[in-house]
PDB file of C-alpha atoms in Angstrom:
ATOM      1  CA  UNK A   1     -24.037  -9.134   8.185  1.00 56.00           C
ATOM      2  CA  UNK A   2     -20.430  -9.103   6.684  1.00 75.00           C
ATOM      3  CA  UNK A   3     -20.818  -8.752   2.785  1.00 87.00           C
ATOM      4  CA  UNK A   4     -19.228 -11.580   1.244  1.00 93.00           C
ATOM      5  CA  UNK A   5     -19.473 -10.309  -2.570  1.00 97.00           C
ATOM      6  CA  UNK A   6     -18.703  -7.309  -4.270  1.00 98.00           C
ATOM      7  CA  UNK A   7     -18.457  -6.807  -8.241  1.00 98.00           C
ATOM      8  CA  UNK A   8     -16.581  -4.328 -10.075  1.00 98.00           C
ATOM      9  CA  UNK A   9     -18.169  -2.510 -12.878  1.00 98.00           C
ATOM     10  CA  UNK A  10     -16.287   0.109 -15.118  1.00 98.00           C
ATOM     11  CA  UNK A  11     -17.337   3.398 -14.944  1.00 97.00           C
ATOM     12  CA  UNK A  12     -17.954   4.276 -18.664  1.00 97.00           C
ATOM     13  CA  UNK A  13     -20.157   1.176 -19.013  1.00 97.00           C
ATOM     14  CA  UNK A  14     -23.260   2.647 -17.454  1.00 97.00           C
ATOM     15  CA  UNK A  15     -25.162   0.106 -20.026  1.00 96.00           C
ATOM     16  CA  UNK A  16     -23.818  -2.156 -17.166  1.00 97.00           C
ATOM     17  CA  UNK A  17     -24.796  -1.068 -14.222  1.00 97.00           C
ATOM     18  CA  UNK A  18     -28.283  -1.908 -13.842  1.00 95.00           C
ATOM     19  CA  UNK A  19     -27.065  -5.467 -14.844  1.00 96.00           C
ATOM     20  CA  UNK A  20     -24.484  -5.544 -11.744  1.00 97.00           C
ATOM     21  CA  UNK A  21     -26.801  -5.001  -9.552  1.00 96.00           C
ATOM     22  CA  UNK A  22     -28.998  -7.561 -10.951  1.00 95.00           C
ATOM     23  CA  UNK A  23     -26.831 -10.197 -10.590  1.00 96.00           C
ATOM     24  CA  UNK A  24     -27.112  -9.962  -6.966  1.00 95.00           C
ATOM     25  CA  UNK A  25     -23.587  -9.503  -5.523  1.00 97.00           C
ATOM     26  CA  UNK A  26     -23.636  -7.567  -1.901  1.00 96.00           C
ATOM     27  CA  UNK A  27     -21.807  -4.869  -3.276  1.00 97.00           C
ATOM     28  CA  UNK A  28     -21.419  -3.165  -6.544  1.00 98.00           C
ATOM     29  CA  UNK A  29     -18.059  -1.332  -6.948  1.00 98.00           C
ATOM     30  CA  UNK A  30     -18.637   1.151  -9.715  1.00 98.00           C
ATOM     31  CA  UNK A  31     -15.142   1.978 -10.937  1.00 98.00           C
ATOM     32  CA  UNK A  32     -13.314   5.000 -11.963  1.00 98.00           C
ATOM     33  CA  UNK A  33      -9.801   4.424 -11.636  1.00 97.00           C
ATOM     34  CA  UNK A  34      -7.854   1.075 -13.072  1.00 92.00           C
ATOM     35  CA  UNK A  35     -10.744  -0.171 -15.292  1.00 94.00           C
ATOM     36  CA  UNK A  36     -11.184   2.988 -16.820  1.00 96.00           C
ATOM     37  CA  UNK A  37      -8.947   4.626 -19.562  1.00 96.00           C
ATOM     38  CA  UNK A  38      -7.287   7.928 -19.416  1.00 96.00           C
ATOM     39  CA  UNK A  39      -9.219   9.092 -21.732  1.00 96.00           C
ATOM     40  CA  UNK A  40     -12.915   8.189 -21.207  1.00 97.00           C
ATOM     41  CA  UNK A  41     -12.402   9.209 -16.743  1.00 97.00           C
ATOM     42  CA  UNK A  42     -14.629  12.679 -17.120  1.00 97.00           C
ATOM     43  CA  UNK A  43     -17.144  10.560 -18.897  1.00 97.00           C
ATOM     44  CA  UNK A  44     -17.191   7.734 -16.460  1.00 98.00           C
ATOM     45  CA  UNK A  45     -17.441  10.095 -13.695  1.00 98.00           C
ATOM     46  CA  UNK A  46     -20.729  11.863 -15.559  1.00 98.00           C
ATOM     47  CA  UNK A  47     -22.132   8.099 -16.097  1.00 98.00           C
ATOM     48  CA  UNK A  48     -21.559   7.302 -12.689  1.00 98.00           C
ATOM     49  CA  UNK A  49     -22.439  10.671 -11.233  1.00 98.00           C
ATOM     50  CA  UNK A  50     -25.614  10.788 -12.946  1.00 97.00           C
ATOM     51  CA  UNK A  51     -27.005   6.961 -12.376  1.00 97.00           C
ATOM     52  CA  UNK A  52     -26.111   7.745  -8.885  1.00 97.00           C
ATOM     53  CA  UNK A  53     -28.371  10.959  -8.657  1.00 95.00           C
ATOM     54  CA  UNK A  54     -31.553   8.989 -10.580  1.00 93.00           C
ATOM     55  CA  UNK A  55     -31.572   6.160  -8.589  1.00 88.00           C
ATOM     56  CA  UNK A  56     -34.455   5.306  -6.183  1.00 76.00           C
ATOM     57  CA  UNK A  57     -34.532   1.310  -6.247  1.00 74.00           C
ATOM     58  CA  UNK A  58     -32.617  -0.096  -3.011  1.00 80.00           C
ATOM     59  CA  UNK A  59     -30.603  -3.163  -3.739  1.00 87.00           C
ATOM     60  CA  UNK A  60     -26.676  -3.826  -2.746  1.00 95.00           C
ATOM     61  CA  UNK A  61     -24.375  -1.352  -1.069  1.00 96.00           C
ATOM     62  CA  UNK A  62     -22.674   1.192  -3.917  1.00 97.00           C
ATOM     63  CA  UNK A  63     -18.945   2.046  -3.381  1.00 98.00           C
ATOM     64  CA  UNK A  64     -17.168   3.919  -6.036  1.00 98.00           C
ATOM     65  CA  UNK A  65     -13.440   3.651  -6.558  1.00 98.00           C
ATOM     66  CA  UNK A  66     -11.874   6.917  -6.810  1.00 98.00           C
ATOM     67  CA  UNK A  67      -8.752   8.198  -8.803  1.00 97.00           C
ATOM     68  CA  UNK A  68      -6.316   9.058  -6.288  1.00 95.00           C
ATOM     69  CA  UNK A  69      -5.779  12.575  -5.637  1.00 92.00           C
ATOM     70  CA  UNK A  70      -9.083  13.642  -7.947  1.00 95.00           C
ATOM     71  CA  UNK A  71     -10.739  15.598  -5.862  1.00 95.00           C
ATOM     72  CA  UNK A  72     -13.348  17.175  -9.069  1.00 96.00           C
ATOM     73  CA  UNK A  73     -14.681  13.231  -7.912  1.00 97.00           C
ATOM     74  CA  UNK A  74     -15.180  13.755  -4.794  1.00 97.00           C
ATOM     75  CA  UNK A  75     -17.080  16.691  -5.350  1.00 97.00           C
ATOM     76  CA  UNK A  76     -19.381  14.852  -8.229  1.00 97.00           C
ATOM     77  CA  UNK A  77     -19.894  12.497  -6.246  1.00 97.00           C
ATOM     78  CA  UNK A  78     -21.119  13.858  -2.461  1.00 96.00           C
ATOM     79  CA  UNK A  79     -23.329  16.096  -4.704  1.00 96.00           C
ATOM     80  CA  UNK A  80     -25.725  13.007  -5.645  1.00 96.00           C
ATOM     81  CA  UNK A  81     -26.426  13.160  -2.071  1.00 94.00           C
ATOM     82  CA  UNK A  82     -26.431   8.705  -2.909  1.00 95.00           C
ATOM     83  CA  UNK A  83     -25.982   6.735  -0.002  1.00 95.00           C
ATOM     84  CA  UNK A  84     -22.146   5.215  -1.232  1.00 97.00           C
ATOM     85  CA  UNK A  85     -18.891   4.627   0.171  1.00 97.00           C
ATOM     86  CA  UNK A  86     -15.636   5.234  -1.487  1.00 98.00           C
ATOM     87  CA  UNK A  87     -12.416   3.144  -2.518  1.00 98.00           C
ATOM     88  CA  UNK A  88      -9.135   4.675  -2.120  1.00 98.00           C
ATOM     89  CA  UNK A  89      -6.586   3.165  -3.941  1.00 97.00           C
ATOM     90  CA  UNK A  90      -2.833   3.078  -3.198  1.00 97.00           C
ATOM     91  CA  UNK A  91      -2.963   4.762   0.216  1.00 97.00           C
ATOM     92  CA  UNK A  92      -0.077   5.227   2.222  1.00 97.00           C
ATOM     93  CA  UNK A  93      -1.064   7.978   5.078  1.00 97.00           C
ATOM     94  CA  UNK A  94      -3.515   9.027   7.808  1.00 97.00           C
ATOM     95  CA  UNK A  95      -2.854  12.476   5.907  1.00 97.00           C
ATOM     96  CA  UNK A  96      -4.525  11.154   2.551  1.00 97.00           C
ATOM     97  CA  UNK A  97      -7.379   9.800   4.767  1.00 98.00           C
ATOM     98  CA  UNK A  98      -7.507  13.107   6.054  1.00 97.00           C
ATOM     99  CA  UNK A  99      -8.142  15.294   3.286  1.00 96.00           C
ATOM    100  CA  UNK A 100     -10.550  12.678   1.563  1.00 97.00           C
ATOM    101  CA  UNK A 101     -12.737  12.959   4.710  1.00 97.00           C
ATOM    102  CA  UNK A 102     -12.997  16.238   4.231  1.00 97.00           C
ATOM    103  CA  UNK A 103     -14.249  16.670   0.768  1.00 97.00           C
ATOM    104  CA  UNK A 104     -16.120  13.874   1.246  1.00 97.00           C
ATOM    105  CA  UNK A 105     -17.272  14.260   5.231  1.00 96.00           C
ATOM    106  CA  UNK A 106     -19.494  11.290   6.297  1.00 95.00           C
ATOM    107  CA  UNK A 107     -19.015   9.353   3.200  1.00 97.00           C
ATOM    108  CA  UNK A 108     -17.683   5.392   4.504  1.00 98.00           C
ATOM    109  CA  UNK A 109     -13.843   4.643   3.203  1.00 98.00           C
ATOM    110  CA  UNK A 110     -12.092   1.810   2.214  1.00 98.00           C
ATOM    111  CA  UNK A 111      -8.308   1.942   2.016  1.00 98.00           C
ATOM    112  CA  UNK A 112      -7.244   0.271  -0.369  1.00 98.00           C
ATOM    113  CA  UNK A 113      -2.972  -0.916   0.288  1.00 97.00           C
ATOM    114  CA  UNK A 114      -1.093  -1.295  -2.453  1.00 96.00           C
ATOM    115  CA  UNK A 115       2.301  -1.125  -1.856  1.00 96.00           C
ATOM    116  CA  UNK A 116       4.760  -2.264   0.870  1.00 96.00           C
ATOM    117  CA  UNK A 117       4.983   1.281   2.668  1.00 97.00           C
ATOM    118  CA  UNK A 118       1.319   0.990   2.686  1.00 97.00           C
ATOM    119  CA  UNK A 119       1.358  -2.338   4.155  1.00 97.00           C
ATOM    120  CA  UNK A 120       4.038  -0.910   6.887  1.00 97.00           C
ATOM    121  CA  UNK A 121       1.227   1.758   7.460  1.00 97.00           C
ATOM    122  CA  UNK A 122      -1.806  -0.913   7.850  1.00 98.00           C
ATOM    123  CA  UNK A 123      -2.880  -0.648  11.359  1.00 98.00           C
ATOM    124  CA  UNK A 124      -2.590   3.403  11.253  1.00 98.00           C
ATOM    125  CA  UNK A 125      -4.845   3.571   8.074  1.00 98.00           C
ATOM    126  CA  UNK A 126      -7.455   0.933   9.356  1.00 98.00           C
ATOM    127  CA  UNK A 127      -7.082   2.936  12.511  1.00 98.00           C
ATOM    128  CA  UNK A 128      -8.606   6.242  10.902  1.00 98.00           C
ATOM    129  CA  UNK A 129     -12.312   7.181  11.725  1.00 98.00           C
ATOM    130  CA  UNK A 130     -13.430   7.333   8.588  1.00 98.00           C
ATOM    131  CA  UNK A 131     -11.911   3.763   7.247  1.00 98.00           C
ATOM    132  CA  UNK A 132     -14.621   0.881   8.060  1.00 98.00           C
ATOM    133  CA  UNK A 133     -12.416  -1.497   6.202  1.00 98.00           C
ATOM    134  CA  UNK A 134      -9.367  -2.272   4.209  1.00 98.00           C
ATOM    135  CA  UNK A 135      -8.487  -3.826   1.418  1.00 96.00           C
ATOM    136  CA  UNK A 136      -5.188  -5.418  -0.696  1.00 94.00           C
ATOM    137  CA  UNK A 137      -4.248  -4.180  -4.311  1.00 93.00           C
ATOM    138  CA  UNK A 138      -2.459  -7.393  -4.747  1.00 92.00           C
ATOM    139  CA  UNK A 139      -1.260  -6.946  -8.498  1.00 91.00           C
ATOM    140  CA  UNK A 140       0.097  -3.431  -7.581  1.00 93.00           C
ATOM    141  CA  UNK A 141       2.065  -5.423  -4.705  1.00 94.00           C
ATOM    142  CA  UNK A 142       3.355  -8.139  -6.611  1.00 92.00           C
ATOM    143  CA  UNK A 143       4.519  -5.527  -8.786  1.00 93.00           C
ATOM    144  CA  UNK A 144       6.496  -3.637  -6.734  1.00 95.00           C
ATOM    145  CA  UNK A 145       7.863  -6.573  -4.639  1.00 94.00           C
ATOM    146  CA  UNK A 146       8.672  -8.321  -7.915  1.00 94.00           C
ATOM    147  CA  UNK A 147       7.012 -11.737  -6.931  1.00 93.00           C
ATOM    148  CA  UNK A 148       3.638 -13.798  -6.616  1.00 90.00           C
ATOM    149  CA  UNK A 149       4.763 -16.551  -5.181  1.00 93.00           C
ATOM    150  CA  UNK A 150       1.996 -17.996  -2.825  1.00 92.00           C
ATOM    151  CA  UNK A 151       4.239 -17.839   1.081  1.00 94.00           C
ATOM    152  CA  UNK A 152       4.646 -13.814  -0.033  1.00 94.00           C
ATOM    153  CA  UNK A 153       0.781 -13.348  -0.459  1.00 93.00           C
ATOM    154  CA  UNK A 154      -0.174 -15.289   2.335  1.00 94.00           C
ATOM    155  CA  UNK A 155       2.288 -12.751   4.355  1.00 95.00           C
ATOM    156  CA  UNK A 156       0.506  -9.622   2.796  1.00 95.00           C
ATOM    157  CA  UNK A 157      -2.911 -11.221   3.652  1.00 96.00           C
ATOM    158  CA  UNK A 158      -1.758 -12.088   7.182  1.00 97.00           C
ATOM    159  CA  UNK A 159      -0.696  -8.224   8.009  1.00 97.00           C
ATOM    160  CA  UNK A 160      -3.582  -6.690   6.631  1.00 97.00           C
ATOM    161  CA  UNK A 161      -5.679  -9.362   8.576  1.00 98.00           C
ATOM    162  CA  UNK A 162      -3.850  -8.641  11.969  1.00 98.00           C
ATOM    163  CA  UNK A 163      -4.002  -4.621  11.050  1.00 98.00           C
ATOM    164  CA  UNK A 164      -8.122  -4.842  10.392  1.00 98.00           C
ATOM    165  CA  UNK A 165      -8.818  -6.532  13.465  1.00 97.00           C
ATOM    166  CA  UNK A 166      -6.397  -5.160  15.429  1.00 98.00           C
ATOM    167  CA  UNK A 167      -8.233  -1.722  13.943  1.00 98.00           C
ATOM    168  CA  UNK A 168     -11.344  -3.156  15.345  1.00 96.00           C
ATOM    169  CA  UNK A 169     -12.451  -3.668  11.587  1.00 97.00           C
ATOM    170  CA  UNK A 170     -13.834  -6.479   9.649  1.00 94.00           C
ATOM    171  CA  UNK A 171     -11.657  -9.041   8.269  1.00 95.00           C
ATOM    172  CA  UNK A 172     -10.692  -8.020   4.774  1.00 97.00           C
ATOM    173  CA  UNK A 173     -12.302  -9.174   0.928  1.00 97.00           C
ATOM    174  CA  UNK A 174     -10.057 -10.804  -0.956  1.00 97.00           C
ATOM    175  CA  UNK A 175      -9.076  -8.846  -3.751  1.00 96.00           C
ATOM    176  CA  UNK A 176     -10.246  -9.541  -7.450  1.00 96.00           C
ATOM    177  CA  UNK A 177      -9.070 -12.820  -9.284  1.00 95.00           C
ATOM    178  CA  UNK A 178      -8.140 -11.504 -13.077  1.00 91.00           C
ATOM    179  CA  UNK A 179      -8.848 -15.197 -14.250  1.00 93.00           C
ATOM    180  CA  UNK A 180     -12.369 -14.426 -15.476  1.00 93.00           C
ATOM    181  CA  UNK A 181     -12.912 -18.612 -16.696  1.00 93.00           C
ATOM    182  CA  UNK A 182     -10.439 -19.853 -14.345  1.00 97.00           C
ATOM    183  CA  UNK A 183     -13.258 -20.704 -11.721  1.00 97.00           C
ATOM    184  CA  UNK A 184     -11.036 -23.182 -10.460  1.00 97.00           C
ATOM    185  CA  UNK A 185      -8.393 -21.524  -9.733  1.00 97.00           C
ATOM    186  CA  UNK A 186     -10.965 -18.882  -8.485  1.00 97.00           C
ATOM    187  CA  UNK A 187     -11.815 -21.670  -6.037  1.00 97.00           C
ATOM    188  CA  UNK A 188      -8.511 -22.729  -4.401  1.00 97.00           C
ATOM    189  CA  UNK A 189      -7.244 -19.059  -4.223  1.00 96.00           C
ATOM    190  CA  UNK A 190     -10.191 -17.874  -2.630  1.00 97.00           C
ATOM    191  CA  UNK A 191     -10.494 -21.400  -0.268  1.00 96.00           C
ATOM    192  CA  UNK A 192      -6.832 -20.047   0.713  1.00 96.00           C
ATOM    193  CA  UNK A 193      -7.746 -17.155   1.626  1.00 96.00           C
ATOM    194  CA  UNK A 194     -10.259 -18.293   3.892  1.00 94.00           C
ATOM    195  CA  UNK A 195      -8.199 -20.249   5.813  1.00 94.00           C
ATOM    196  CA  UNK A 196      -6.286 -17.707   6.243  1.00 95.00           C
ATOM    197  CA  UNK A 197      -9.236 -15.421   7.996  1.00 93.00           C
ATOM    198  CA  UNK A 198     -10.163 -13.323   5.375  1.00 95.00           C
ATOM    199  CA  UNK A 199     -13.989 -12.982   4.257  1.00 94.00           C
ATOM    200  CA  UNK A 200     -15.362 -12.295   1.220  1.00 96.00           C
ATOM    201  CA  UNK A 201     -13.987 -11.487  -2.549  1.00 97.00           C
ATOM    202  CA  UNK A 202     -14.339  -8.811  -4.957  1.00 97.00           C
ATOM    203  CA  UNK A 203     -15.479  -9.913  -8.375  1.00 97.00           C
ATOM    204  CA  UNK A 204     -14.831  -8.565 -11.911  1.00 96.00           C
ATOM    205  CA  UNK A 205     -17.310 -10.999 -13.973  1.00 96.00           C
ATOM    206  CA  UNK A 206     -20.319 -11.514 -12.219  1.00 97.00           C
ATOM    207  CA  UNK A 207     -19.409 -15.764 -12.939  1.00 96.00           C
ATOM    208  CA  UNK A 208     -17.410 -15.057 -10.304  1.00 97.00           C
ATOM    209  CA  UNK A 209     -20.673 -14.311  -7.966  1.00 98.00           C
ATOM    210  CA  UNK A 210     -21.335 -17.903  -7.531  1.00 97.00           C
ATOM    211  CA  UNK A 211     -17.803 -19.576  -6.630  1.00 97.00           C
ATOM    212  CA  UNK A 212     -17.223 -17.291  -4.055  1.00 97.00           C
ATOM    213  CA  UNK A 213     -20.439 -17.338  -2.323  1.00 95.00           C
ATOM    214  CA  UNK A 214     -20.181 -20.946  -1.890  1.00 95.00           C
ATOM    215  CA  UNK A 215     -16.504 -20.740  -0.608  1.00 96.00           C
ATOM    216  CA  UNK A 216     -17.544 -18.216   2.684  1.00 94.00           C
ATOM    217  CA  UNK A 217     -20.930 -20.500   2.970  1.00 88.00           C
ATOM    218  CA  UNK A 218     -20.331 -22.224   6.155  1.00 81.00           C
ATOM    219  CA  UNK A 219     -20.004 -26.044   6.046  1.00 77.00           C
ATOM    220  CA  UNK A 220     -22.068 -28.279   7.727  1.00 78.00           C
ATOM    221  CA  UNK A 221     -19.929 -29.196   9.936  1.00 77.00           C
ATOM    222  CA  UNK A 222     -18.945 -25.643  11.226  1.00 74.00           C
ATOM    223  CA  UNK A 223     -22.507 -25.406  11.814  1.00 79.00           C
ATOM    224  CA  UNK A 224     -23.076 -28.272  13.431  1.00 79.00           C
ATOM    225  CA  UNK A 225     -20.468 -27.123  15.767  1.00 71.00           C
ATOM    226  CA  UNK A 226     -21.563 -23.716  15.977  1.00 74.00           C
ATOM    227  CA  UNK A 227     -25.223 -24.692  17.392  1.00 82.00           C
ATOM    228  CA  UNK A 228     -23.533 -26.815  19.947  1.00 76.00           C
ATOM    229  CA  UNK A 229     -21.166 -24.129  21.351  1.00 73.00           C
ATOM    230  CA  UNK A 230     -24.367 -21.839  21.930  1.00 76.00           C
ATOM    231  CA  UNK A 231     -26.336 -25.083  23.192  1.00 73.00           C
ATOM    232  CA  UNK A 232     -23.715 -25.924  25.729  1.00 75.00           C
ATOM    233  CA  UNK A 233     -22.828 -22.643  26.701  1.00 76.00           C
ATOM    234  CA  UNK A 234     -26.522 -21.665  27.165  1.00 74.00           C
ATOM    235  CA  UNK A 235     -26.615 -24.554  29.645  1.00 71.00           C
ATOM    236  CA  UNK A 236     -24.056 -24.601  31.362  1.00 72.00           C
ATOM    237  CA  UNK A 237     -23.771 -20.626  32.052  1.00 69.00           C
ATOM    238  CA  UNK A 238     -19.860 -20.563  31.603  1.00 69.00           C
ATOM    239  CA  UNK A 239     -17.512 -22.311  30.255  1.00 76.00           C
ATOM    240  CA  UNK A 240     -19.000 -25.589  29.134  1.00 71.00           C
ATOM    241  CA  UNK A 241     -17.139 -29.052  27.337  1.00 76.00           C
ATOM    242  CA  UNK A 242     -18.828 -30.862  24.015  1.00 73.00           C
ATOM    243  CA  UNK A 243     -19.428 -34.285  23.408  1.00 73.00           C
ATOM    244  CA  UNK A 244     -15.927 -34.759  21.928  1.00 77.00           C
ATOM    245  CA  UNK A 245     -14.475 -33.498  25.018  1.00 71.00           C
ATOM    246  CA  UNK A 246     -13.489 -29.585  23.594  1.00 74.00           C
ATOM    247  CA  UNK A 247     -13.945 -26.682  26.021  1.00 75.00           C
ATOM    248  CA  UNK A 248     -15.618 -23.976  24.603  1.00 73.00           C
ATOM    249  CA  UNK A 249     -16.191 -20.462  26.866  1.00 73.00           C
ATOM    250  CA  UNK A 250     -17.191 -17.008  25.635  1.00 73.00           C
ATOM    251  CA  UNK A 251     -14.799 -16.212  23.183  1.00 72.00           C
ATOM    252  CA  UNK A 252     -15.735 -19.195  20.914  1.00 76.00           C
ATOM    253  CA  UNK A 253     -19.430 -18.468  21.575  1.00 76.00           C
ATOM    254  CA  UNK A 254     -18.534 -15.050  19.782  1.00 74.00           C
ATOM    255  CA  UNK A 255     -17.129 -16.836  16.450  1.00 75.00           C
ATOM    256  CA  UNK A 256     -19.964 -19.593  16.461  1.00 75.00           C
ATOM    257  CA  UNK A 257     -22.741 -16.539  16.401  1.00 77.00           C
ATOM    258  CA  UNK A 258     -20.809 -15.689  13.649  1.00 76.00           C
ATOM    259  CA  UNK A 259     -20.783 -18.764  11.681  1.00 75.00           C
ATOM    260  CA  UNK A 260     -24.821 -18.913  12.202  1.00 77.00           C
ATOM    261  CA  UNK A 261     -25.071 -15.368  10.815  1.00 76.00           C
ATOM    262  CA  UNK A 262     -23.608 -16.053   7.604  1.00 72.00           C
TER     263      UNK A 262
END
C-alpha cells in the first residue's frame, strides 16, 4: 500500500523519536539536514546513528534525510545495518544518484527536487534504479523562482507528477506545510494537491497526522464507484457500462483496485 503519511523529526531530538513513531504516521523521516543546525549535525548523526543500531520494535518505514554531499553519513548510517531509506535533497543529476548508490548500495532513495534545473532533470532522476520515488522541496523552489503563487505550484506538482509515473514510480507526497496550526489551510492545500494526482503529505507536527489522512481517505462515493467498476467488469469479462451509462474497461479497473486498497 502507498504510504500516505510521513513525519519529520529533527535529528538532535532523539527525546523525539520514540514519540514519532508513536503517533502512527507511515513514515518517520528522521532529519539531518534543514531542521538541524550547523552546529549540532555530528551530534544528530550520533543520535540518529545510534537509535537506528538499538532498535528491534517494527513499526513505520524509517528514511533519513541526508546532508548533501556528506558522505561520513552515509557511512554512519549503512553501518546500523537498519532497514531505512534515504532523502536526497536538492538533486540535480543521475551522477549524484550515482555516487550515493554506491556508498550506500541497496539502501531505497528518494530524490528530493528542489530547484528548476532539477525539475528540468525529473524524469532522468525518477528514472535511476535506485530512486523508488520523488519528491518537491517546494520552499527551496519558490525561492529560487521568486514566487508562490498557486498556477506556479500546481505547474511544479504537475511535472514531477508526469516525471514519477512516467518513471514508473508512485505518485509523489506532497511536501511539508510550515503552518503547524493552520490545519485549514493544511486542508485546502493538501485537497489541491490531490486533485491534482499526488498522494500523500509529509508532516512536521504530528497534528498534521490527522488532516491529511482524512484528505487521501477515499470518499464514499469513489468507493461506491470503485466496487461497481470491478462488479461490472467481473461480469461482463470486458469492457462493461454502469448504471449511469459510463463505460468502464481495464484501465479504470486498475485505478478502482486502487481506490479499494487505500
Amino acid at each position: 500500500m502507498t504510504a500516505t503519511t510521513a513525519l519529520y523529526v529533527p535529528g538532535d531530538r532523539p527525546d523525539r523519536f520514540d514519540k514519532a513513531v508513536a503517533a502512527g504516521p507511515d513514515i518517520v523521516i528522521l532529519d539531518l539536514e534543514d531542521a538541524v543546525a550547523p552546529g549540532a549535525k555530528e551530534a544528530a548523526l550520533d543520535a540518529v546513528a545510534s537509535w537506528l543500531a538499538a532498535r528491534v520494535t517494527p513499526g513505520p518505514a524509517i528514511q533519513v534525510r541526508v546532508n548533501r554531499g556528506a558522505d561520513h553519513e552515509l557511512a554512519a548510517l549503512t553501518a546500523t545495518r537498519a532497514d531505512i531509506g534515504l532523502r536526497l535533497p536538492k538533486v540535480e543529476s543521475a551522477a549524484e544518484l550515482d555516487r550515493v548508490a554506491a556508498l550506500a548500495p541497496g539502501v531505497p532513495l528518494t530524490a528530493l527536487v528542489e530547484s528548476a534545473l532539477g525539475v528540468e532533470r525529473a524524469f532522468e532522476l525518477a528514472s535511476h534504479p535506485a530512486v523508488v520515488a520523488l519528491g518537491a522541496g517546494e520552499a527551496d523552489l519558490a525561492a529560487e523562482l521568486g514566487t508562490r503563487d498557486p498556477a506556479v505550484v500546481n505547474h511544479l506538482r504537475l511535472r514531477l507528477l508526469v516525471a514519477a509515473r512516467a518513471a514508473g514510480l508512485p505518485a509523489p507526497m506532497l511536501a511539508a506545510y510550515p503552518g503547524i496550526r493552520d490545519l485549514d489551510g493544511l486542508r485546502a492545500d493538501t485537497e489541491r494537491g490531490r486533485r491534482l494526482g499526488w498522494h500523500g503529505r509529509s508532516a512536521v507536527h504530528p497534528a498534521q497526522l490527522a488532516v491529511i489522512r482524512e484528505v487521501f481517505l477515499p470518499r464514499e462515493d469513489e468507493v461506491a464507484w470503485a466496487r461497481a467498476v470491478l462488479e461490472a467488469l467481473a461480469a461482463a469479462g470486458g469492457v462493461a457500462t454502469l448504471a449511469d451509462g459510463q463505460m468502464v474497461d481495464a484501465a479504470m479497473a486498475a485505478r478502482a483496485r486502487a481506490i479499494l486498497d487505500r
